[in-house]
Coordinates of C-alpha atoms in Angstrom, one line a residue:
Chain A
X9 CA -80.2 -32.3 52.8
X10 CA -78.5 -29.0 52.0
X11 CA -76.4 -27.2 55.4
X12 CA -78.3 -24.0 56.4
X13 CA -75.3 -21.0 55.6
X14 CA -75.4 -17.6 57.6
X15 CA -75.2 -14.6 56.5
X16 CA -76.8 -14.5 52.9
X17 CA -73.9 -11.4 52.2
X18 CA -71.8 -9.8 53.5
X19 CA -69.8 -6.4 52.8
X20 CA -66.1 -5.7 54.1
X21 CA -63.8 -2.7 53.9
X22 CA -60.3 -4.0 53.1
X23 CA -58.3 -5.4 56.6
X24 CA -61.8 -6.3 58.5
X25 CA -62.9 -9.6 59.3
X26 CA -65.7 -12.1 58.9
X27 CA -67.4 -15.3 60.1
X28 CA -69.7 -17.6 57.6
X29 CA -71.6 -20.1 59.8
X30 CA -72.6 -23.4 58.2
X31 CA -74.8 -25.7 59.9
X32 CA -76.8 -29.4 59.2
X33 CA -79.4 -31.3 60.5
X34 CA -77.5 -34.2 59.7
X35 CA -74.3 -35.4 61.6
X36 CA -71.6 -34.5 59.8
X37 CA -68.1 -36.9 59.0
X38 CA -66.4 -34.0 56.9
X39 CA -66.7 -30.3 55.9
X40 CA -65.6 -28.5 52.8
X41 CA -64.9 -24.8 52.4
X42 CA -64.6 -23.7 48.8
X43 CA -64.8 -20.4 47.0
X44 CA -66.7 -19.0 43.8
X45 CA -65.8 -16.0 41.8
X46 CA -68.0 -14.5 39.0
X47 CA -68.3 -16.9 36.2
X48 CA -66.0 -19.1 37.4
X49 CA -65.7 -23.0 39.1
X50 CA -65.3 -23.6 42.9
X51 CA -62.1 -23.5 44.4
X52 CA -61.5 -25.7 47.1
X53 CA -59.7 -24.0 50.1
X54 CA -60.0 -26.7 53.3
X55 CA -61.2 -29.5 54.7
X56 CA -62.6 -30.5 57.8
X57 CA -62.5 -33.8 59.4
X58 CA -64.4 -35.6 62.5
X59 CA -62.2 -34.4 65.5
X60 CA -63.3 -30.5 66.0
X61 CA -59.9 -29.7 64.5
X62 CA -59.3 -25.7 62.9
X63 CA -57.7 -25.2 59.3
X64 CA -55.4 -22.6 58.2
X65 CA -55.3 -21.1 54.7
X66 CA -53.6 -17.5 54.3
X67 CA -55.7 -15.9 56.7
X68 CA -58.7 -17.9 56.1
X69 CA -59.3 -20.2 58.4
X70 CA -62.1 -22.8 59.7
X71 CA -63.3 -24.6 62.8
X72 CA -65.3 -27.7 62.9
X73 CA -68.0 -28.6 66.3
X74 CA -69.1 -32.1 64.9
X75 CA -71.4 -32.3 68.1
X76 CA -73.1 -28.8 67.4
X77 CA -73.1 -30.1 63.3
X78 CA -71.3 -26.8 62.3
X79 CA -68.5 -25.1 61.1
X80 CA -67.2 -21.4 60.7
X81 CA -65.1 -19.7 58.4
X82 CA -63.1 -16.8 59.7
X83 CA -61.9 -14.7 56.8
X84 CA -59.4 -12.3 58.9
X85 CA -57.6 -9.1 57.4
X86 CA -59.8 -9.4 54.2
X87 CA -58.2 -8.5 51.0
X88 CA -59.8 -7.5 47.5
X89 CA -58.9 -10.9 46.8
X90 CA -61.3 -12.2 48.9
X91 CA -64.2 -11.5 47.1
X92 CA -66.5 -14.1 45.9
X93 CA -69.2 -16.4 47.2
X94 CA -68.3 -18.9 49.8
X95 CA -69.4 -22.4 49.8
X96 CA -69.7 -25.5 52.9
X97 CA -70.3 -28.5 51.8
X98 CA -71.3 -31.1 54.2
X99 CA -70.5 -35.0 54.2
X100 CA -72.7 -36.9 56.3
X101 CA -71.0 -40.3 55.5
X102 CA -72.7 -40.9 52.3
X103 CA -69.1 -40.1 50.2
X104 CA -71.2 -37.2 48.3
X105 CA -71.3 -33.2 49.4
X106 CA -74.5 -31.2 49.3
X107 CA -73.9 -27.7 49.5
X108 CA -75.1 -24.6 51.2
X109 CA -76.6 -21.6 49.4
X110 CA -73.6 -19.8 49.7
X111 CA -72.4 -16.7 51.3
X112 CA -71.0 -13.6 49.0
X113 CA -68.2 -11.7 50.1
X114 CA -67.7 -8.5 49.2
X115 CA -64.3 -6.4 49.8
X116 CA -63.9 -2.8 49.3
X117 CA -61.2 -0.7 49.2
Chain B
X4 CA -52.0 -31.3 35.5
X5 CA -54.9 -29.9 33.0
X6 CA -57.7 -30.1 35.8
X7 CA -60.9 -31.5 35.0
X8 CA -62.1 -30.3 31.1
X9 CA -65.5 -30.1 30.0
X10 CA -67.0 -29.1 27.0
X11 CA -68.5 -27.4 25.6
X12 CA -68.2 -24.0 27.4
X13 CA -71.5 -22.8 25.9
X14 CA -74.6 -25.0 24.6
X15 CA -77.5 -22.7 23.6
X16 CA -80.0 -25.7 22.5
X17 CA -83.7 -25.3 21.3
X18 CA -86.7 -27.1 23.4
X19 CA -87.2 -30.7 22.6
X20 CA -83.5 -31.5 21.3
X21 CA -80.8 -33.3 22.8
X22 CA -77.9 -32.0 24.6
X23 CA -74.7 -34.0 25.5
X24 CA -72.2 -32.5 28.0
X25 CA -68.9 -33.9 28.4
X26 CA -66.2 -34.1 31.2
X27 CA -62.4 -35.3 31.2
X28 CA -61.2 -35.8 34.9
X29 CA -58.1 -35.4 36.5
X30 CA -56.0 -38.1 35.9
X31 CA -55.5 -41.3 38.7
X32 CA -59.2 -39.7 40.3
X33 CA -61.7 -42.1 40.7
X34 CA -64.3 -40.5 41.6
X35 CA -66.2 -38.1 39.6
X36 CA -69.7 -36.0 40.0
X37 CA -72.1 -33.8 37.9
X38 CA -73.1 -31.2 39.3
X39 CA -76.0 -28.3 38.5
X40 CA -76.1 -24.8 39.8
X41 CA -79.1 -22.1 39.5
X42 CA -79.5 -18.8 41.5
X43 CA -82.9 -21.3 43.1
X44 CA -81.3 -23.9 44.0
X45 CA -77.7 -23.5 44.1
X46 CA -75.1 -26.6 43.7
X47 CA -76.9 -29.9 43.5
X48 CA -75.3 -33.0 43.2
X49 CA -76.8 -35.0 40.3
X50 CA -75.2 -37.9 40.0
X51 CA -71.7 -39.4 41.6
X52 CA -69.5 -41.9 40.4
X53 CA -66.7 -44.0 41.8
X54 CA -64.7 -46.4 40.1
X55 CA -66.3 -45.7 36.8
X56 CA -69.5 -47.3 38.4
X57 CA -73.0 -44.7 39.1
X58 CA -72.8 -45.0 42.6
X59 CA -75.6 -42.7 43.4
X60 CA -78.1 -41.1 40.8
X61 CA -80.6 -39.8 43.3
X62 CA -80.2 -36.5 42.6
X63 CA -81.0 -36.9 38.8
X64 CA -84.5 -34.9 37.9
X65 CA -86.0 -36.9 35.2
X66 CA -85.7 -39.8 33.3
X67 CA -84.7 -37.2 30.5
X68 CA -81.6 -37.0 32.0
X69 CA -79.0 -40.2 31.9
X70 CA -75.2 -40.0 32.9
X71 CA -72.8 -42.3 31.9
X72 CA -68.7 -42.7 32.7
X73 CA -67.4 -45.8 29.7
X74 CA -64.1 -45.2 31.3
X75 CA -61.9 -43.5 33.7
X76 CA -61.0 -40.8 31.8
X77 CA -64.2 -39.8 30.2
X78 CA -68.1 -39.1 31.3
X79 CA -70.7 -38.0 29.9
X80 CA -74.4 -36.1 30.6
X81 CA -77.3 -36.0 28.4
X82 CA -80.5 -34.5 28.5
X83 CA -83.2 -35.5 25.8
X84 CA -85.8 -34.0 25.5
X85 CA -84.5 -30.6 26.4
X86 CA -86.6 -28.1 28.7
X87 CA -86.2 -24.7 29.4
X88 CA -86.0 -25.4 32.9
X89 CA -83.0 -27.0 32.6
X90 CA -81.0 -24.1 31.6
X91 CA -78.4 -24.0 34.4
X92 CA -74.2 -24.2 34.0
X93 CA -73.3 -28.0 34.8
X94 CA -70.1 -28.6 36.8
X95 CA -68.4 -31.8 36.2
X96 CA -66.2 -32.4 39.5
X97 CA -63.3 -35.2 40.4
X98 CA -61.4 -36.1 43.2
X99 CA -58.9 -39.1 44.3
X100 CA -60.7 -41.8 46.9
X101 CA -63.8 -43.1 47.4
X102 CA -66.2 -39.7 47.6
X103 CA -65.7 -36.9 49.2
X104 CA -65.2 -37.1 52.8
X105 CA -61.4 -36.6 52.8
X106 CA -60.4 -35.3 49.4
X107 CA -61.1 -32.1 47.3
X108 CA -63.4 -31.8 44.5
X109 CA -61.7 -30.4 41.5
X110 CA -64.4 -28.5 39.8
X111 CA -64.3 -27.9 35.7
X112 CA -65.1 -24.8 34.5
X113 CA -68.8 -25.7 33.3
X114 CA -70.7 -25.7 30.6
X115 CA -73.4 -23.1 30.2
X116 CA -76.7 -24.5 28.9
X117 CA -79.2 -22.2 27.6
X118 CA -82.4 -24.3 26.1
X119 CA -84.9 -21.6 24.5

């Protein structure tokens, strides 16, 4: 069953921040963050593990509430770079991710 | 490291024919997966692999489509017949360990498929 991902879209001027919410019915052993430009593959940026821990990346970072079955992404101090549709993908123990809808990101200058 | 390689880039395929995808993972992963993104239903997983052995095919539409992985360093996707339906770009995925509960998925760049 796919994770539930809030917002749909979301539009930045450069140096503000965000928060992508990503959230399953199922419990959840692991979560994956990963990243989508135009016409291009997903790019992995973190994973989550059972244990509530936060993740670092740059200035993108996660948390993970494995009793609340969700996980944010904070994108702080957005860059142009940070453009592109964001991606959870949720392991419920079953060794396979299903993905959310996505979230797109979009920075102006 | 090349990443994960899949070819072709681009199949534009008439209705009814058969289509063959084709992925190269990174080397020493063992498991692989095929996935399929539309704008209506996003990334799903179609089938997952681990060892060179279909672990889980539940995700696989039709019996038109059949997935198979001779070796570690080489899987492949086919659809036959063909359907329009089934135009979508297909990501071929691998990543070290059994699934994907503690290691990234290395994503190919896809192939395209347009069926007309």
């Amino acid at each position: 069953q796919q994770p539930v991902q809030s917002p749909q879209a979301v539009i930045l001027r450069e140096g503000e921040d965000a928060v992508i919410n990503c959230s399953s019915s199922k419990a959840l052993y692991s979560v994956h963050w990963y990243r989508q430009k135009h016409g291009e593959a997903p790019v992995f940026l973190m994973i989550l593990l059972k244990g509530g821990e936060q993740k670092g990346h740059d200035k993108i970072s996660a948390s993970f509430n494995e009793k609340k079955q969700q996980s944010s992404l904070y994108l702080t101090a957005s860059q142009l770079s940070y453009s592109g549709t964001y991606f959870c993908g949720t392991d419920s123990n079953d060794y396979k991710l299903s993905f959310g809808a996505g979230t797109t990101v979009t920075v102006r200058a | 490291d090349a990443g994960v390689i899949q070819s072709p880039r681009h199949e534009v395929t008439e209705m009814g024919q058969e289509v063959t995808l084709r992925c190269k993972p990174i080397s020493g992963h063992n498991s692989l997966f095929w996935y399929r993104q539309t704008m209506m239903r996003g990334l799903e997983l179609l089938i997952y692999f681990n060892n060179n052995v279909p672990i889980d095919d539940s995700g696989m539409p039709e019996d038109r489509f059949s997935a198979k992985m001779p070796n570690a360093s080489f899987s492949t996707l086919k659809i036959q017949p063909s359907e329009p339906r089934d135009s979508a770009v297909y990501f071929c995925a691998s990543s070290y360990g059994t699934g994907s509960y503690n290691s990234p998925l290395h994503f190919g760049n896809g192939t395209r498929l347009t069926v007309t």
